[in-house]
């Protein structure tokens, strides 16, 4: 388990950019933490660390954004996903094991469908600016 | 009758051309490439290599499901596009029945299985005998354990075929019946089998070939759809 303390959005992005060095193809990064926890900021830093050029925005309406970096990065937002049928029709299962890195916002909504060995990234609010970031491997 | 078949129902993608008696050309990739980028170039190069013009094709065949959500849509869209442009008929077949055709000529039970994730499979069973394939169960989505339990009723060899074959073959309860694994070169979905099944269907049912507008993907409802996907509030 790794634990970080972020003092700002900028800090979260930097932590994520460093973390990107240890990310491997086929990794599923499952984000936990409510509105404003810094999930998108983390994924913005992660994308930069994976060599993605261009803007990273939360795919709340598109459900998935695709970025081209040193490995493909698929950025999901499961906020509106409430059933297996919903999840199936996002194409989520089709992206697993394709050699890409998969980052999933609102993983709370699809916990029972996350693949074995996913990386659980929790962002906990400490104060308006500060966040505790915990990264652990699921069993 | 020249038939062009496509299968993009899972990780492997394949295209094939056959007539009533033989397979004329085929191509497949199973290297995790994106079907939307590979399928049309594969069709084009296969036709060029075989010296067959697209307008010589009399009908199109496609595996319509079950399978990967995106994959099925890509295969069906590709077939619809070509069939509409050329005003040719289409035959949509079950992915699982086409998989069983991979093992036509075997003797025994053929259990077609595709990995539906989360310990579930899309499956249907068939009996192969004297070169014919007879359907025993409807296409359905089941937990693996439930399928294995159902298969223990068979006293004959049960051959697993499909991308979920290994998953089932390695299940701990598989020792309760005579389970066999399809040979590696026959285990995956194949457009050649899709063509062969489509030809059989056209022979048996004059209405099997329909207009391109009439075909659509067949998704099966997953049993876990009923189950809680979300993390329980109490567990947070």
XYZ file of C-alpha atoms in Angstrom:
375
model
C 0.000 0.000 0.000
C 1.186 3.494 -0.836
C -0.075 6.584 0.948
C 0.422 10.182 -0.186
C -0.683 13.527 1.149
C -1.645 16.091 -1.478
C -1.847 19.764 -0.575
C -3.403 20.974 -3.830
C -4.843 19.915 -7.183
C -1.406 20.612 -8.649
C 0.115 18.307 -6.041
C -2.344 15.514 -6.911
C -1.396 15.797 -10.596
C 2.307 15.596 -9.755
C 1.813 12.529 -7.520
C -0.139 10.884 -10.361
C 2.462 11.773 -12.972
C 5.115 10.051 -10.843
C 2.821 7.079 -10.214
C 2.364 6.694 -14.005
C 5.962 5.352 -14.188
C 4.888 2.196 -12.339
C 1.720 1.645 -14.395
C 1.768 -1.317 -16.801
C -0.356 -2.265 -19.839
C -3.635 -3.992 -18.818
C -3.677 -2.265 -15.416
C -7.135 -1.280 -14.245
C -7.017 1.741 -11.942
C -10.248 2.008 -9.977
C -10.903 5.389 -8.386
C -12.906 5.799 -5.214
C -13.850 9.184 -3.774
C -16.846 11.468 -4.146
C -17.447 14.696 -6.032
C -14.455 17.024 -5.961
C -12.117 14.397 -4.492
C -9.613 14.936 -7.297
C -10.166 11.872 -9.473
C -10.001 13.788 -12.732
C -6.955 15.749 -11.502
C -5.209 12.457 -10.723
C -6.054 11.050 -14.159
C -4.852 14.302 -15.799
C -1.453 13.814 -14.115
C -1.477 10.102 -14.956
C -2.191 10.863 -18.628
C 0.674 13.371 -18.731
C 2.957 10.730 -17.179
C 1.880 8.283 -19.906
C 2.814 10.763 -22.611
C -0.683 11.930 -23.502
C -0.815 15.326 -25.205
C -3.987 17.343 -24.970
C -6.855 17.887 -22.628
C -8.205 15.392 -20.083
C -11.808 15.956 -19.026
C -14.200 13.790 -17.040
C -16.193 11.622 -19.505
C -19.459 12.010 -17.570
C -21.541 12.204 -20.727
C -19.385 10.269 -23.210
C -18.834 7.462 -20.593
C -15.346 6.791 -21.983
C -12.555 8.931 -23.380
C -9.650 7.457 -25.301
C -6.177 9.007 -25.139
C -3.102 8.034 -27.090
C 0.041 7.934 -25.000
C 2.952 5.512 -24.788
C 0.140 3.001 -24.121
C -3.539 3.670 -24.906
C -5.396 5.116 -21.912
C -9.164 4.622 -21.552
C -10.848 6.923 -19.077
C -14.291 5.774 -17.868
C -16.835 7.558 -15.723
C -19.305 5.112 -14.142
C -21.369 7.823 -12.406
C -24.479 7.002 -14.432
C -23.913 3.238 -14.673
C -26.307 1.354 -12.404
C -26.694 -2.162 -13.854
C -24.699 -4.888 -15.573
C -26.606 -4.120 -18.764
C -25.448 -0.488 -18.541
C -21.891 -1.585 -17.913
C -21.918 -4.113 -20.787
C -23.155 -1.427 -23.178
C -20.344 0.989 -22.232
C -18.038 -1.601 -23.837
C -16.059 -1.764 -20.558
C -15.464 -5.537 -20.859
C -14.167 -5.112 -24.433
C -11.371 -2.809 -23.253
C -9.971 -5.217 -20.616
C -6.817 -7.191 -21.538
C -6.219 -5.203 -24.721
C -2.854 -3.892 -23.529
C -4.318 -0.523 -22.556
C -4.398 1.216 -19.184
C -7.939 1.670 -17.878
C -8.832 4.406 -15.395
C -12.301 4.178 -13.866
C -13.956 7.077 -12.068
C -16.878 6.227 -9.744
C -15.701 2.616 -9.342
C -18.084 2.490 -6.368
C -20.814 1.828 -8.951
C -19.214 -1.261 -10.536
C -17.305 -2.848 -7.633
C -18.513 -6.392 -8.262
C -17.457 -6.243 -11.939
C -13.886 -5.001 -11.439
C -11.318 -7.562 -12.662
C -9.029 -9.415 -10.255
C -5.893 -7.534 -9.293
C -7.172 -4.028 -9.997
C -5.423 -1.071 -8.365
C -7.655 0.659 -5.884
C -6.975 4.392 -5.699
C -8.849 6.142 -2.905
C -8.931 9.909 -2.624
C -10.062 11.072 0.800
C -10.884 14.674 1.571
C -8.965 16.037 4.553
C -9.679 19.751 4.099
C -10.766 22.021 1.233
C -7.350 21.688 -0.362
C -5.788 18.574 1.177
C -6.377 14.992 0.093
C -5.101 11.665 1.357
C -4.346 9.351 -1.596
C -4.141 5.620 -0.931
C -3.099 3.190 -3.649
C -3.490 -0.520 -2.960
C -3.689 -3.726 -4.920
C -7.029 -5.505 -4.643
C -7.121 -9.179 -3.756
C -23.722 -19.036 -54.405
C -20.738 -17.095 -53.087
C -20.994 -16.125 -49.416
C -18.858 -13.616 -47.496
C -18.841 -14.119 -43.726
C -17.612 -11.975 -40.841
C -17.078 -12.746 -37.170
C -16.040 -10.004 -34.730
C -17.937 -11.333 -31.729
C -14.909 -11.591 -29.440
C -11.127 -10.892 -29.388
C -10.355 -12.667 -32.653
C -11.712 -11.202 -35.895
C -12.117 -13.232 -39.051
C -13.494 -13.014 -42.576
C -14.110 -15.808 -45.070
C -15.544 -16.506 -48.490
C -17.070 -19.800 -49.433
C -19.400 -21.354 -51.967
C -21.732 -24.353 -51.533
C -18.946 -26.880 -51.501
C -15.752 -25.267 -50.259
C -13.961 -22.533 -48.397
C -12.415 -20.172 -50.995
C -10.501 -17.708 -48.840
C -10.184 -16.647 -45.230
C -8.265 -14.306 -42.957
C -8.126 -13.850 -39.201
C -6.289 -11.826 -36.584
C -6.122 -12.567 -32.886
C -3.638 -9.976 -31.727
C -5.864 -7.664 -29.650
C -6.197 -5.207 -32.514
C -9.293 -3.057 -32.791
C -11.886 -4.721 -35.048
C -13.076 -1.386 -36.427
C -9.590 -0.837 -37.826
C -8.857 -4.362 -39.074
C -12.060 -5.836 -40.457
C -12.493 -3.869 -43.709
C -8.801 -4.035 -44.734
C -9.004 -7.809 -44.103
C -12.063 -8.108 -46.353
C -10.368 -6.054 -49.047
C -7.051 -7.924 -49.031
C -8.784 -11.305 -48.906
C -10.892 -10.439 -51.963
C -7.824 -9.123 -53.822
C -5.746 -12.205 -52.999
C -8.573 -14.508 -54.077
C -9.277 -12.486 -57.233
C -12.910 -12.175 -56.280
C -14.741 -8.880 -56.816
C -17.073 -7.751 -54.037
C -20.024 -7.664 -56.450
C -19.523 -11.392 -57.139
C -20.641 -12.036 -53.564
C -24.248 -13.293 -53.537
C -24.956 -12.992 -49.828
C -23.368 -11.950 -46.537
C -23.220 -13.879 -43.279
C -22.442 -12.545 -39.829
C -22.358 -13.858 -36.284
C -24.973 -11.700 -34.597
C -24.384 -12.677 -30.983
C -24.041 -13.299 -28.225
C -20.662 -11.662 -27.813
C -18.753 -8.477 -27.125
C -20.959 -5.375 -27.220
C -18.652 -3.376 -29.489
C -17.507 -6.376 -31.487
C -21.002 -7.437 -32.525
C -21.870 -3.899 -33.607
C -18.735 -3.649 -35.742
C -19.364 -6.937 -37.577
C -23.024 -6.214 -38.172
C -22.380 -2.646 -39.299
C -19.736 -3.882 -41.765
C -22.087 -6.489 -43.249
C -25.047 -4.096 -43.351
C -22.948 -1.478 -45.168
C -21.762 -3.867 -47.883
C -25.123 -5.629 -48.279
C -27.047 -2.375 -48.525
C -24.676 -0.901 -51.090
C -24.831 -4.044 -53.260
C -28.485 -4.814 -52.494
C -27.615 -8.375 -51.428
C -29.244 -10.481 -48.685
C -27.776 -11.248 -45.255
C -27.900 -14.203 -42.900
C -27.408 -13.547 -39.186
C -26.373 -16.630 -37.221
C -25.820 -17.459 -33.564
C -22.173 -17.036 -32.584
C -22.479 -20.150 -30.425
C -23.981 -22.331 -33.150
C -21.239 -21.195 -35.544
C -18.676 -22.179 -32.896
C -20.213 -25.657 -32.733
C -19.680 -25.882 -36.509
C -15.925 -25.610 -35.853
C -16.194 -29.191 -34.575
C -18.605 -30.576 -37.149
C -17.460 -34.105 -37.864
C -16.654 -34.812 -34.208
C -18.784 -37.313 -32.287
C -20.184 -36.200 -28.931
C -21.576 -33.197 -27.119
C -20.260 -29.811 -28.194
C -20.511 -27.102 -25.577
C -19.909 -23.664 -27.131
C -18.793 -21.183 -24.472
C -17.792 -17.548 -24.575
C -16.388 -15.611 -21.633
C -19.029 -13.082 -20.523
C -16.816 -11.895 -17.622
C -17.499 -12.024 -13.880
C -17.570 -15.877 -13.895
C -20.363 -15.976 -16.445
C -20.451 -17.498 -19.905
C -22.616 -17.334 -22.991
C -23.284 -20.927 -23.866
C -25.306 -23.457 -25.853
C -24.877 -27.212 -26.268
C -25.136 -29.310 -29.399
C -24.808 -32.951 -30.332
C -22.409 -33.698 -33.164
C -23.118 -36.975 -34.904
C -22.393 -38.307 -38.410
C -21.378 -34.871 -39.711
C -24.510 -33.119 -38.442
C -24.840 -30.623 -35.598
C -28.065 -30.810 -33.606
C -28.957 -28.080 -31.105
C -29.695 -29.308 -27.554
C -30.041 -26.037 -25.597
C -30.888 -22.424 -26.441
C -28.251 -19.696 -26.329
C -28.101 -18.440 -22.752
C -25.948 -16.562 -20.275
C -25.090 -18.585 -17.190
C -22.715 -18.613 -14.218
C -19.902 -21.098 -15.043
C -20.785 -23.294 -12.062
C -24.365 -23.650 -13.322
C -23.191 -24.697 -16.799
C -20.776 -27.279 -15.398
C -23.569 -28.666 -13.219
C -25.836 -29.014 -16.298
C -23.121 -30.799 -18.290
C -22.660 -33.549 -15.712
C -25.886 -35.177 -17.051
C -24.065 -36.218 -20.256
C -22.591 -39.699 -20.516
C -20.719 -38.853 -23.767
C -17.549 -36.816 -24.264
C -18.213 -33.039 -23.971
C -16.015 -30.864 -26.180
C -15.577 -27.230 -25.107
C -15.165 -24.749 -27.950
C -15.011 -20.935 -27.911
C -13.026 -18.282 -26.056
C -14.486 -19.538 -22.758
C -13.427 -23.144 -23.412
C -10.254 -23.008 -21.315
C -12.100 -21.247 -18.510
C -14.642 -24.099 -18.299
C -12.175 -26.904 -18.929
C -10.122 -25.728 -15.942
C -13.098 -25.603 -13.600
C -12.568 -27.915 -10.619
C -15.876 -29.756 -11.125
C -15.160 -30.629 -14.735
C -13.848 -34.052 -13.616
C -17.488 -35.098 -13.067
C -17.920 -35.794 -16.782
C -15.787 -36.637 -19.820
C -14.642 -33.095 -20.685
C -12.396 -32.396 -23.684
C -10.913 -29.180 -24.999
C -11.175 -28.283 -28.706
C -7.768 -28.193 -30.410
C -6.184 -24.744 -30.303
C -6.591 -24.089 -34.023
C -10.326 -24.825 -33.805
C -11.184 -23.165 -30.519
C -11.941 -19.600 -31.618
C -14.878 -18.071 -33.469
C -14.341 -18.450 -37.196
C -15.948 -16.706 -40.170
C -15.553 -19.933 -42.178
C -17.882 -21.677 -39.703
C -20.263 -18.688 -39.866
C -20.401 -19.123 -43.676
C -20.941 -22.879 -43.437
C -23.769 -22.521 -40.909
C -25.368 -19.717 -42.967
C -25.335 -21.917 -46.079
C -26.999 -24.762 -44.159
C -29.625 -22.352 -42.864
C -30.335 -20.989 -46.365
C -30.740 -24.539 -47.653
C -33.115 -25.498 -44.847
C -35.103 -22.255 -44.524
C -35.810 -20.133 -47.608
C -36.434 -17.125 -45.330
C -33.057 -17.305 -43.564
C -31.596 -14.687 -45.922
C -33.091 -11.269 -45.219
C -32.525 -7.633 -46.174
C -29.644 -5.811 -44.466
C -32.107 -3.629 -42.524
C -33.535 -6.726 -40.815
C -30.402 -7.898 -39.002
C -29.358 -6.641 -35.576
C -27.098 -7.746 -32.719
C -28.451 -10.338 -30.293
C -27.370 -9.479 -26.775
C -28.162 -11.932 -24.008
C -29.172 -10.656 -20.619
C -26.541 -11.486 -18.037
C -27.768 -13.313 -14.939
C -25.858 -10.865 -12.765
C -28.001 -8.051 -14.165
C -30.288 -8.833 -11.299
C -27.516 -8.611 -8.769
C -26.144 -5.556 -7.035
C -23.374 -3.965 -9.066
C -22.867 -1.032 -6.770
C -20.882 -1.119 -3.557
C -23.259 -1.425 -0.622
C -23.547 1.816 1.312
C -22.908 -0.093 4.545
C -19.573 -1.355 3.214
C -18.271 2.118 2.386
